CSV table of C-alpha atoms in Angstrom, one decimal:
chain,number,residue,atom,x,y,z
A,16,MET,CA,-21.5,13.2,-7.6
A,17,SER,CA,-21.4,13.5,-3.8
A,18,SER,CA,-19.9,11.7,-0.9
A,19,ALA,CA,-23.1,9.9,-0.1
A,20,THR,CA,-21.6,6.6,-1.3
A,21,TYR,CA,-18.9,6.8,1.3
A,22,ARG,CA,-21.3,7.8,4.0
A,23,THR,CA,-23.6,4.9,3.1
A,24,LEU,CA,-20.6,2.5,3.2
A,25,LEU,CA,-19.5,3.7,6.7
A,26,ARG,CA,-23.1,3.4,8.0
A,27,THR,CA,-22.8,-0.4,7.5
A,28,PRO,CA,-22.9,-1.8,11.0
A,29,GLY,CA,-19.5,-1.9,12.5
A,30,ALA,CA,-17.7,-0.4,9.5
A,31,ALA,CA,-17.0,3.0,10.8
A,32,ALA,CA,-15.5,1.6,14.0
A,33,PHE,CA,-12.9,-0.6,12.4
A,34,PHE,CA,-12.1,1.8,9.6
A,35,LEU,CA,-11.5,4.8,11.9
A,36,THR,CA,-9.4,2.9,14.4
A,37,ALA,CA,-7.3,1.4,11.6
A,38,ALA,CA,-6.9,5.0,10.2
A,39,VAL,CA,-5.4,6.1,13.5
A,40,GLY,CA,-2.9,3.2,13.5
A,41,ARG,CA,-2.0,4.0,9.9
A,42,VAL,CA,-0.8,7.4,10.8
A,43,GLY,CA,1.6,5.8,13.3
A,44,ILE,CA,2.8,3.3,10.7
A,45,ALA,CA,3.4,6.1,8.2
A,46,MET,CA,5.5,7.9,10.9
A,47,THR,CA,7.6,4.9,12.0
A,48,SER,CA,10.3,4.7,9.2
A,49,LEU,CA,11.0,8.4,9.0
A,50,GLY,CA,10.8,8.6,12.8
A,51,ILE,CA,13.7,6.0,13.0
A,52,VAL,CA,15.7,8.2,10.6
A,53,TRP,CA,15.3,11.2,12.9
A,54,LEU,CA,15.9,9.2,16.0
A,55,VAL,CA,19.1,7.6,14.9
A,56,HIS,CA,20.5,10.6,13.2
A,57,GLY,CA,19.7,12.8,16.2
A,58,GLN,CA,21.8,10.6,18.4
A,59,THR,CA,24.7,9.6,16.0
A,60,ASP,CA,24.7,12.6,13.6
A,61,SER,CA,25.2,9.9,10.9
A,62,TYR,CA,22.8,9.4,7.9
A,63,ALA,CA,24.6,6.2,7.1
A,64,ASP,CA,23.7,4.7,10.5
A,65,ALA,CA,20.1,6.1,10.1
A,66,GLY,CA,19.8,4.5,6.7
A,67,LEU,CA,21.2,1.2,7.9
A,68,VAL,CA,18.7,0.9,10.8
A,69,THR,CA,15.8,2.1,8.6
A,70,GLY,CA,16.8,-0.5,5.9
A,71,GLY,CA,16.8,-3.2,8.5
A,72,PHE,CA,13.3,-2.1,9.6
A,73,ALA,CA,12.0,-2.1,5.9
A,74,VAL,CA,13.4,-5.5,5.1
A,75,ALA,CA,12.0,-7.1,8.3
A,76,GLU,CA,8.6,-5.5,7.7
A,77,ALA,CA,8.5,-6.9,4.1
A,78,LEU,CA,9.5,-10.4,5.1
A,79,ALA,CA,7.7,-10.8,8.4
A,80,GLY,CA,4.4,-9.2,7.5
A,81,PRO,CA,3.2,-12.1,5.4
A,82,GLN,CA,4.2,-14.6,8.1
A,83,VAL,CA,2.1,-12.7,10.7
A,84,ALA,CA,-0.7,-12.5,8.2
A,85,ARG,CA,-0.6,-16.3,7.9
A,86,LEU,CA,-1.1,-16.6,11.7
A,87,ILE,CA,-4.0,-14.1,11.5
A,88,ASP,CA,-5.7,-16.1,8.7
A,89,ARG,CA,-5.3,-19.2,10.8
A,90,PHE,CA,-6.3,-18.0,14.3
A,91,GLY,CA,-8.1,-14.7,13.6
A,92,GLN,CA,-7.4,-11.0,13.9
A,93,THR,CA,-8.7,-10.6,17.5
A,94,ARG,CA,-6.4,-13.3,18.8
A,95,VAL,CA,-3.1,-12.5,17.0
A,96,LEU,CA,-3.2,-8.7,16.8
A,97,PRO,CA,-3.0,-7.9,20.6
A,98,PRO,CA,0.2,-9.9,21.3
A,99,ALA,CA,1.7,-8.6,18.1
A,100,LEU,CA,1.1,-5.0,19.2
A,101,LEU,CA,2.6,-5.7,22.6
A,102,ALA,CA,5.7,-7.1,20.9
A,103,HIS,CA,5.9,-4.0,18.7
A,104,ALA,CA,5.7,-1.7,21.8
A,105,ALA,CA,8.5,-3.7,23.4
A,106,SER,CA,10.6,-3.6,20.2
A,107,VAL,CA,10.2,0.2,20.0
A,108,ALA,CA,11.2,0.5,23.6
A,109,THR,CA,14.3,-1.7,22.9
A,110,LEU,CA,15.3,0.5,20.0
A,111,LEU,CA,15.0,3.7,22.0
A,112,THR,CA,17.1,2.2,24.7
A,113,LEU,CA,19.8,1.1,22.2
A,114,VAL,CA,20.0,4.4,20.5
A,115,ALA,CA,20.0,6.4,23.7
A,116,GLY,CA,22.8,4.2,25.0
A,117,GLY,CA,25.0,4.9,22.1
A,118,SER,CA,25.0,1.2,20.9
A,119,PRO,CA,27.0,0.2,17.8
A,120,SER,CA,25.3,0.4,14.5
A,121,TRP,CA,24.8,-3.3,14.1
A,122,LEU,CA,23.0,-3.5,17.4
A,123,MET,CA,20.8,-0.6,16.5
A,124,THR,CA,20.0,-2.2,13.2
A,125,ALA,CA,19.0,-5.3,15.1
A,126,GLY,CA,16.6,-3.1,17.0
A,127,GLY,CA,15.2,-1.7,13.8
A,128,VAL,CA,14.7,-5.3,12.5
A,129,LEU,CA,12.6,-6.1,15.6
A,130,VAL,CA,10.4,-3.0,15.1
A,131,GLY,CA,9.9,-3.9,11.4
A,132,ALA,CA,9.1,-7.5,12.2
A,133,THR,CA,6.4,-6.6,14.7
A,134,ILE,CA,4.7,-3.7,13.1
A,135,PRO,CA,1.1,-4.7,12.1
A,136,GLN,CA,-0.3,-4.4,8.6
A,137,LEU,CA,-3.5,-2.6,9.6
A,138,GLY,CA,-4.3,-1.7,6.0
A,139,ALA,CA,-4.4,-5.4,5.0
A,140,LEU,CA,-6.5,-6.3,8.0
A,141,SER,CA,-8.9,-3.5,7.3
A,142,ALA,CA,-9.2,-4.5,3.6
A,143,ALA,CA,-9.9,-8.1,4.7
A,144,ARG,CA,-12.7,-6.9,6.9
A,145,TRP,CA,-14.3,-4.9,4.1
A,146,SER,CA,-14.1,-8.1,1.9
A,147,ALA,CA,-15.9,-10.1,4.7
A,148,LEU,CA,-18.4,-7.4,5.3
A,149,LEU,CA,-19.4,-6.8,1.7
A,150,ARG,CA,-20.1,-10.2,0.4
A,151,GLY,CA,-23.1,-11.4,-1.6
A,152,ASP,CA,-25.5,-8.6,-2.5
A,153,ARG,CA,-23.1,-6.0,-1.0
A,154,SER,CA,-20.1,-7.0,-3.1
A,155,ALA,CA,-20.7,-4.1,-5.6
A,156,GLY,CA,-19.5,-1.8,-2.9
A,157,LEU,CA,-16.0,-3.3,-2.6
A,158,PRO,CA,-14.3,-1.0,-5.1
A,159,THR,CA,-15.7,2.0,-3.1
A,160,ALA,CA,-14.5,0.4,0.1
A,161,PHE,CA,-11.0,-0.1,-1.3
A,162,ALA,CA,-11.0,3.5,-2.6
A,163,LEU,CA,-11.8,4.6,1.0
A,164,GLU,CA,-8.8,2.5,2.2
A,165,SER,CA,-6.6,4.1,-0.4
A,166,LEU,CA,-7.7,7.6,0.8
A,167,SER,CA,-7.0,6.6,4.4
A,168,ASN,CA,-3.5,5.4,3.4
A,169,ALA,CA,-2.8,8.5,1.4
A,170,LEU,CA,-3.9,10.8,4.3
A,171,GLY,CA,-1.8,8.8,6.7
A,172,TYR,CA,1.4,9.2,4.6
A,173,LEU,CA,0.5,12.9,4.2
A,174,VAL,CA,0.0,13.7,7.9
A,175,GLY,CA,2.4,11.2,9.5
A,176,PRO,CA,5.7,12.2,7.9
A,177,ALA,CA,4.9,15.9,8.3
A,178,LEU,CA,4.1,15.4,12.0
A,179,VAL,CA,7.3,13.4,12.7
A,180,SER,CA,9.4,15.8,10.7
A,181,THR,CA,8.0,18.7,12.7
A,182,LEU,CA,8.9,17.0,16.0
A,183,GLY,CA,12.4,16.1,14.7
A,184,ALA,CA,13.2,19.5,13.4
A,185,GLY,CA,11.9,21.0,16.7
A,186,GLY,CA,14.6,19.1,18.6
A,187,HIS,CA,12.5,16.1,19.7
A,188,PRO,CA,13.5,13.2,17.5
A,189,ALA,CA,12.7,10.5,20.0
A,190,LEU,CA,9.2,11.9,20.5
A,191,GLY,CA,8.3,11.2,16.9
A,192,THR,CA,9.1,7.5,17.3
A,193,VAL,CA,7.3,7.3,20.7
A,194,LEU,CA,4.2,9.0,19.2
A,195,ALA,CA,4.2,6.7,16.2
A,196,ALA,CA,4.3,3.6,18.5
A,197,VAL,CA,1.5,5.0,20.6
A,198,LEU,CA,-0.7,5.6,17.6
A,199,VAL,CA,0.0,2.1,16.2
A,200,VAL,CA,-0.7,0.3,19.5
A,201,VAL,CA,-3.7,2.3,20.6
A,202,GLY,CA,-5.3,2.3,17.1
A,203,GLY,CA,-4.4,-1.4,16.7
A,204,LEU,CA,-5.9,-2.5,20.0
A,205,ALA,CA,-9.0,-0.5,19.4
A,206,PHE,CA,-9.3,-2.2,16.0
A,207,ALA,CA,-8.8,-5.6,17.6
A,208,THR,CA,-11.7,-5.0,20.0
A,209,GLN,CA,-14.1,-4.8,17.0
A,210,HIS,CA,-15.0,-8.5,17.2
A,211,ARG,CA,-18.3,-8.3,15.2
A,212,THR,CA,-16.6,-7.4,11.9
A,213,ALA,CA,-13.5,-9.6,12.2
A,214,PRO,CA,-13.3,-12.2,9.4
A,215,PRO,CA,-13.7,-15.7,10.8
A,216,PRO,CA,-10.4,-17.7,10.9
A,217,ALA,CA,-10.0,-20.8,8.8
A,218,SER,CA,-12.2,-23.6,10.2
A,219,ALA,CA,-9.4,-26.1,9.8
A,220,PHE,CA,-5.7,-26.2,9.1
A,221,ALA,CA,-6.3,-28.4,6.1
A,222,GLU,CA,-8.7,-25.8,4.6
A,223,LEU,CA,-6.0,-23.1,5.1
A,224,THR,CA,-3.4,-25.3,3.5
A,225,ARG,CA,-5.6,-25.8,0.4
A,226,ALA,CA,-6.4,-22.1,0.3
A,227,ARG,CA,-2.8,-21.1,0.3
A,228,GLY,CA,-2.5,-22.7,-3.1
A,229,SER,CA,-4.5,-19.8,-4.5
A,230,LEU,CA,-1.6,-17.5,-3.6
A,231,LEU,CA,0.5,-19.3,-6.2
A,232,ARG,CA,-2.0,-18.9,-9.0
A,233,PRO,CA,-0.7,-16.9,-12.0
A,234,GLY,CA,-3.3,-14.2,-11.6
A,235,PHE,CA,-2.1,-13.3,-8.1
A,236,ALA,CA,1.5,-13.7,-9.0
A,237,VAL,CA,1.0,-11.0,-11.7
A,238,LEU,CA,-0.5,-8.7,-9.1
A,239,VAL,CA,2.6,-9.1,-6.9
A,240,VAL,CA,4.7,-8.1,-9.9
A,241,HIS,CA,2.4,-5.2,-10.5
A,242,ASN,CA,2.9,-4.0,-6.9
A,243,LEU,CA,6.6,-4.5,-7.2
A,244,ALA,CA,6.6,-2.2,-10.3
A,245,ILE,CA,4.5,0.5,-8.7
A,246,GLY,CA,6.8,0.4,-5.7
A,247,VAL,CA,9.7,1.0,-8.1
A,248,TYR,CA,7.7,3.9,-9.6
A,249,PHE,CA,7.2,5.5,-6.1
A,250,GLY,CA,10.8,5.0,-5.1
A,251,ALA,CA,12.2,6.4,-8.4
A,252,MET,CA,9.9,9.4,-8.3
A,253,GLN,CA,10.9,10.4,-4.8
A,254,VAL,CA,14.6,10.5,-5.7
A,255,SER,CA,14.0,12.0,-9.2
A,256,VAL,CA,11.7,14.9,-8.2
A,257,THR,CA,14.0,15.9,-5.5
A,258,ALA,CA,17.0,15.8,-7.9
A,259,PHE,CA,15.0,17.8,-10.5
A,260,ALA,CA,14.3,20.6,-8.0
A,261,VAL,CA,17.9,20.7,-6.9
A,262,GLU,CA,19.2,20.8,-10.5
A,263,HIS,CA,16.9,23.8,-11.3
A,264,GLY,CA,18.2,25.7,-8.3
A,265,ALA,CA,15.0,25.4,-6.3
A,266,PRO,CA,15.5,22.6,-3.7
A,267,ALA,CA,12.6,24.1,-1.7
A,268,ALA,CA,10.2,23.3,-4.5
A,269,ALA,CA,10.5,19.5,-3.8
A,270,ALA,CA,8.1,19.6,-0.9
A,271,PRO,CA,5.3,21.5,-2.8
A,272,LEU,CA,5.7,19.2,-5.7
A,273,PHE,CA,5.2,16.1,-3.5
A,274,ALA,CA,2.2,17.9,-1.9
A,275,VAL,CA,0.7,18.6,-5.3
A,276,SER,CA,1.1,15.0,-6.3
A,277,SER,CA,-0.5,13.8,-3.0
A,278,CYS,CA,-3.5,16.2,-3.3
A,279,SER,CA,-4.1,15.2,-6.9
A,280,GLY,CA,-4.1,11.6,-5.8
A,281,LEU,CA,-6.5,12.2,-3.0
A,282,LEU,CA,-8.9,14.0,-5.2
A,283,ALA,CA,-8.7,11.4,-8.0
A,284,GLY,CA,-9.1,8.5,-5.5
A,285,TRP,CA,-12.1,10.2,-3.9
A,286,LEU,CA,-13.8,10.8,-7.3
A,287,TYR,CA,-13.0,7.3,-8.5
A,288,GLY,CA,-14.6,5.6,-5.5
A,289,LEU,CA,-17.9,7.6,-6.0
A,290,ARG,CA,-18.7,6.0,-9.4
A,291,ARG,CA,-19.7,2.5,-10.3
A,292,TRP,CA,-17.7,1.7,-13.4
A,293,ARG,CA,-19.1,-0.5,-16.1
A,294,ALA,CA,-15.8,-1.6,-17.5
A,295,GLU,CA,-14.2,-4.7,-16.1
A,296,PRO,CA,-11.4,-4.1,-13.5
A,297,ARG,CA,-8.8,-5.4,-15.9
A,298,VAL,CA,-9.9,-3.0,-18.6
A,299,GLN,CA,-9.8,-0.1,-16.1
A,300,LEU,CA,-6.3,-1.2,-15.0
A,301,ALA,CA,-5.1,-1.1,-18.5
A,302,ALA,CA,-6.5,2.4,-19.0
A,303,ALA,CA,-5.1,3.8,-15.8
A,304,THR,CA,-1.6,2.3,-16.4
A,305,THR,CA,-1.7,3.8,-19.9
A,306,VAL,CA,-2.4,7.2,-18.5
A,307,LEU,CA,0.5,6.7,-16.0
A,308,VAL,CA,2.8,5.9,-18.9
A,309,LEU,CA,1.8,8.9,-20.9
A,310,GLY,CA,2.2,11.2,-17.9
A,311,SER,CA,5.6,9.6,-17.2
A,312,LEU,CA,6.8,10.4,-20.7
A,313,LEU,CA,5.9,14.1,-20.1
A,314,LEU,CA,8.4,14.2,-17.2
A,315,PHE,CA,11.2,14.3,-19.7
A,316,VAL,CA,10.0,17.5,-21.3
A,317,ALA,CA,9.2,19.4,-18.1
A,318,GLY,CA,11.7,22.3,-18.2
A,319,SER,CA,10.9,23.9,-14.9
A,320,PRO,CA,9.5,23.0,-11.5
A,321,LEU,CA,6.2,24.7,-12.4
A,322,ARG,CA,5.8,22.5,-15.6
A,323,LEU,CA,6.8,19.5,-13.6
A,324,GLY,CA,4.0,20.3,-11.2
A,325,PHE,CA,1.4,20.2,-14.0
A,326,VAL,CA,2.8,16.8,-15.1
A,327,ILE,CA,2.7,15.4,-11.5
A,328,VAL,CA,-0.9,16.3,-11.3
A,329,LEU,CA,-1.6,13.9,-14.1
A,330,THR,CA,0.6,11.1,-12.8
A,331,GLY,CA,-0.6,11.5,-9.2
A,332,ALA,CA,-4.2,11.2,-10.4
A,333,ALA,CA,-3.5,7.9,-12.2
A,334,VAL,CA,-2.1,6.1,-9.2
A,335,PRO,CA,-5.1,5.8,-6.7
A,336,PRO,CA,-7.3,3.9,-9.2
A,337,ILE,CA,-4.4,1.6,-9.9
A,338,LEU,CA,-4.0,0.8,-6.2
A,339,VAL,CA,-7.8,0.3,-5.8
A,340,LEU,CA,-7.9,-2.1,-8.7
A,341,PHE,CA,-5.0,-4.1,-7.4
A,342,SER,CA,-7.1,-4.8,-4.2
A,343,VAL,CA,-10.2,-5.6,-6.2
A,344,LEU,CA,-8.4,-8.1,-8.4
A,345,ALA,CA,-6.6,-9.6,-5.5
A,346,GLU,CA,-9.9,-10.1,-3.6
A,347,SER,CA,-11.2,-12.1,-6.6
A,348,ALA,CA,-8.0,-14.0,-7.3
A,349,VAL,CA,-7.4,-15.8,-4.0
A,350,HIS,CA,-9.4,-17.9,-1.5
A,351,ARG,CA,-11.1,-15.8,1.1
A,352,ALA,CA,-9.3,-17.8,3.9
A,353,VAL,CA,-5.9,-16.2,2.8
A,354,LEU,CA,-7.0,-12.7,2.0
A,355,THR,CA,-5.0,-11.1,4.8
A,356,GLN,CA,-1.9,-12.8,3.4
A,357,ALA,CA,-2.7,-11.7,-0.1
A,358,PHE,CA,-3.1,-8.1,0.8
A,359,THR,CA,0.1,-8.2,2.9
A,360,TRP,CA,2.1,-9.8,0.1
A,361,LEU,CA,1.0,-6.9,-2.1
A,362,ASN,CA,2.1,-4.4,0.5
A,363,SER,CA,5.5,-6.2,0.9
A,364,ALA,CA,6.1,-6.2,-2.9
A,365,GLY,CA,5.4,-2.5,-3.1
A,366,ALA,CA,7.7,-1.8,-0.2
A,367,ALA,CA,10.5,-4.0,-1.7
A,368,GLY,CA,10.1,-2.2,-5.0
A,369,ALA,CA,10.4,1.2,-3.5
A,370,ALA,CA,13.4,0.3,-1.4
A,371,GLY,CA,15.3,-1.2,-4.4
A,372,ALA,CA,14.3,1.7,-6.7
A,373,ALA,CA,15.6,4.3,-4.2
A,374,ALA,CA,19.1,2.8,-4.6
A,375,VAL,CA,19.0,2.2,-8.3
A,376,SER,CA,17.4,5.5,-9.2
A,377,GLY,CA,20.0,7.2,-7.0
A,378,TRP,CA,22.7,5.7,-9.1
A,379,ALA,CA,20.9,6.7,-12.3
A,380,VAL,CA,20.5,10.3,-11.1
A,381,ASP,CA,24.2,10.4,-10.3
A,382,ALA,CA,25.0,9.2,-13.8
A,383,SER,CA,22.4,11.1,-15.9
A,384,GLY,CA,20.7,13.6,-13.6
A,385,ALA,CA,16.9,13.7,-12.9
A,386,PRO,CA,16.1,12.2,-16.4
A,387,GLY,CA,17.9,9.0,-15.3
A,388,GLY,CA,15.5,8.6,-12.4
A,389,PHE,CA,12.5,9.5,-14.5
A,390,ALA,CA,13.6,6.7,-16.9
A,391,ALA,CA,13.4,4.2,-14.1
A,392,ALA,CA,9.9,5.4,-13.1
A,393,SER,CA,8.7,5.4,-16.8
A,394,THR,CA,10.0,1.8,-17.2
A,395,ALA,CA,8.1,0.7,-14.2
A,396,ALA,CA,4.9,2.3,-15.5
A,397,ALA,CA,5.4,0.7,-18.9
A,398,ALA,CA,5.9,-2.7,-17.3
A,399,MET,CA,2.5,-2.3,-15.5
A,400,ALA,CA,0.8,-1.3,-18.8
A,401,VAL,CA,2.2,-4.2,-20.6
A,402,LEU,CA,1.1,-6.6,-17.9
A,403,ALA,CA,-2.4,-5.1,-17.8
A,404,ALA,CA,-2.7,-5.4,-21.6
A,405,ALA,CA,-1.5,-9.0,-21.5
A,406,GLY,CA,-4.0,-9.8,-18.7
A,407,ILE,CA,-6.9,-8.5,-20.9
A,408,ARG,CA,-5.6,-10.5,-23.9
A,409,ALA,CA,-5.4,-13.7,-21.8
A,410,ARG,CA,-8.8,-13.2,-20.3
A,411,TYR,CA,-10.6,-12.7,-23.6
A,412,GLY,CA,-8.6,-15.5,-25.1
A,413,ARG,CA,-10.0,-17.9,-22.5
A,414,LYS,CA,-13.5,-16.6,-23.1
A,415,ARG,CA,-13.2,-17.2,-26.8
A,416,LYS,CA,-11.9,-20.7,-26.2
A,417,LEU,CA,-14.7,-21.5,-23.8
A,418,SER,CA,-17.3,-20.2,-26.2
A,419,ARG,CA,-16.0,-22.4,-29.0
A,420,GLN,CA,-16.2,-25.4,-26.7
A,421,GLU,CA,-19.8,-24.9,-25.9
A,422,PRO,CA,-22.1,-27.2,-27.7
A,423,THR,CA,-24.3,-25.6,-30.4
A,424,ARG,CA,-28.0,-25.6,-29.7
A,425,PRO,CA,-30.2,-27.4,-32.2
């Protein structure tokens, strides 16, 4: 295998331009939440205040994102994105002013809410462009395109937090937030100027209203639950791996463990996207979630950070195919007029799951140590595997029913 498939995909007219500009903005998005933590803590010396403001940001991002996506599906990316980016820049400036002025925590939290409500979902917008670009005879390339999106997202969350942490630890906490906003706005505006590849908006409000009904279909609702579960998995693992390293007297091992997981995921995602898989996406999802469950069970028998590292290689490799398959299944489950909303709802569900899991697994770790957090992660993985298996059973059950209803030939 080689990277020729990715190169061929990016040679599609207009693809490289929107993909690379979205990738720049994604780095800024990955920096924003942690940048707020450094910003607020640097001014108040309080992690409680930092957590409150960041929580407001996360909740607003999860709730407002689908509403902005609805406007984008109605009026188009190139019309809605520029004013949204300007609103985001103004919101970041407001938050910086409030923090620098020593405002009370509730007012800083309101500033965090503004930042979260206006941050663009460039990943969803980019995925929607791939879907519009690779229709018809090119549709076989969609899994590879979504794998490329997953790689970009993983790289963003590998580079962004490291960059903002370096600036914060170097005594420049505000600079991380400013740089994040610059990357988001510059990357987003450059993305918005790519008119040729932008999906056409809904031709009529009535069409969009009918299309929204596809977001309520059971198939898409199950995908939302899937993303909620994988968000729980991510949130639980972040707390649990850190607690495991501390319990074994090696707190510094947490960072290498997360790096190993990220690198394993990057490699697995890259390899997954290079191959055209014969199995149906639902079958692939069942296989990948089963691997994740088996890897999660091994977490309980890892007796040292080194052994945990080997386990995390397995679990980290299972995650990228799962995320790619979520996008593939979502693209086929909803009307094309509401694809941006669909991808954004999946992102919001994942973010909500991660936020909730961070609190729940923190309580579990306090009560039972790292195994308590691993139990939360394993439960989430098992829920995904059960849902995937149920999806296969329902699909083949419908096929058998339809085959029995077909009239027999004389």
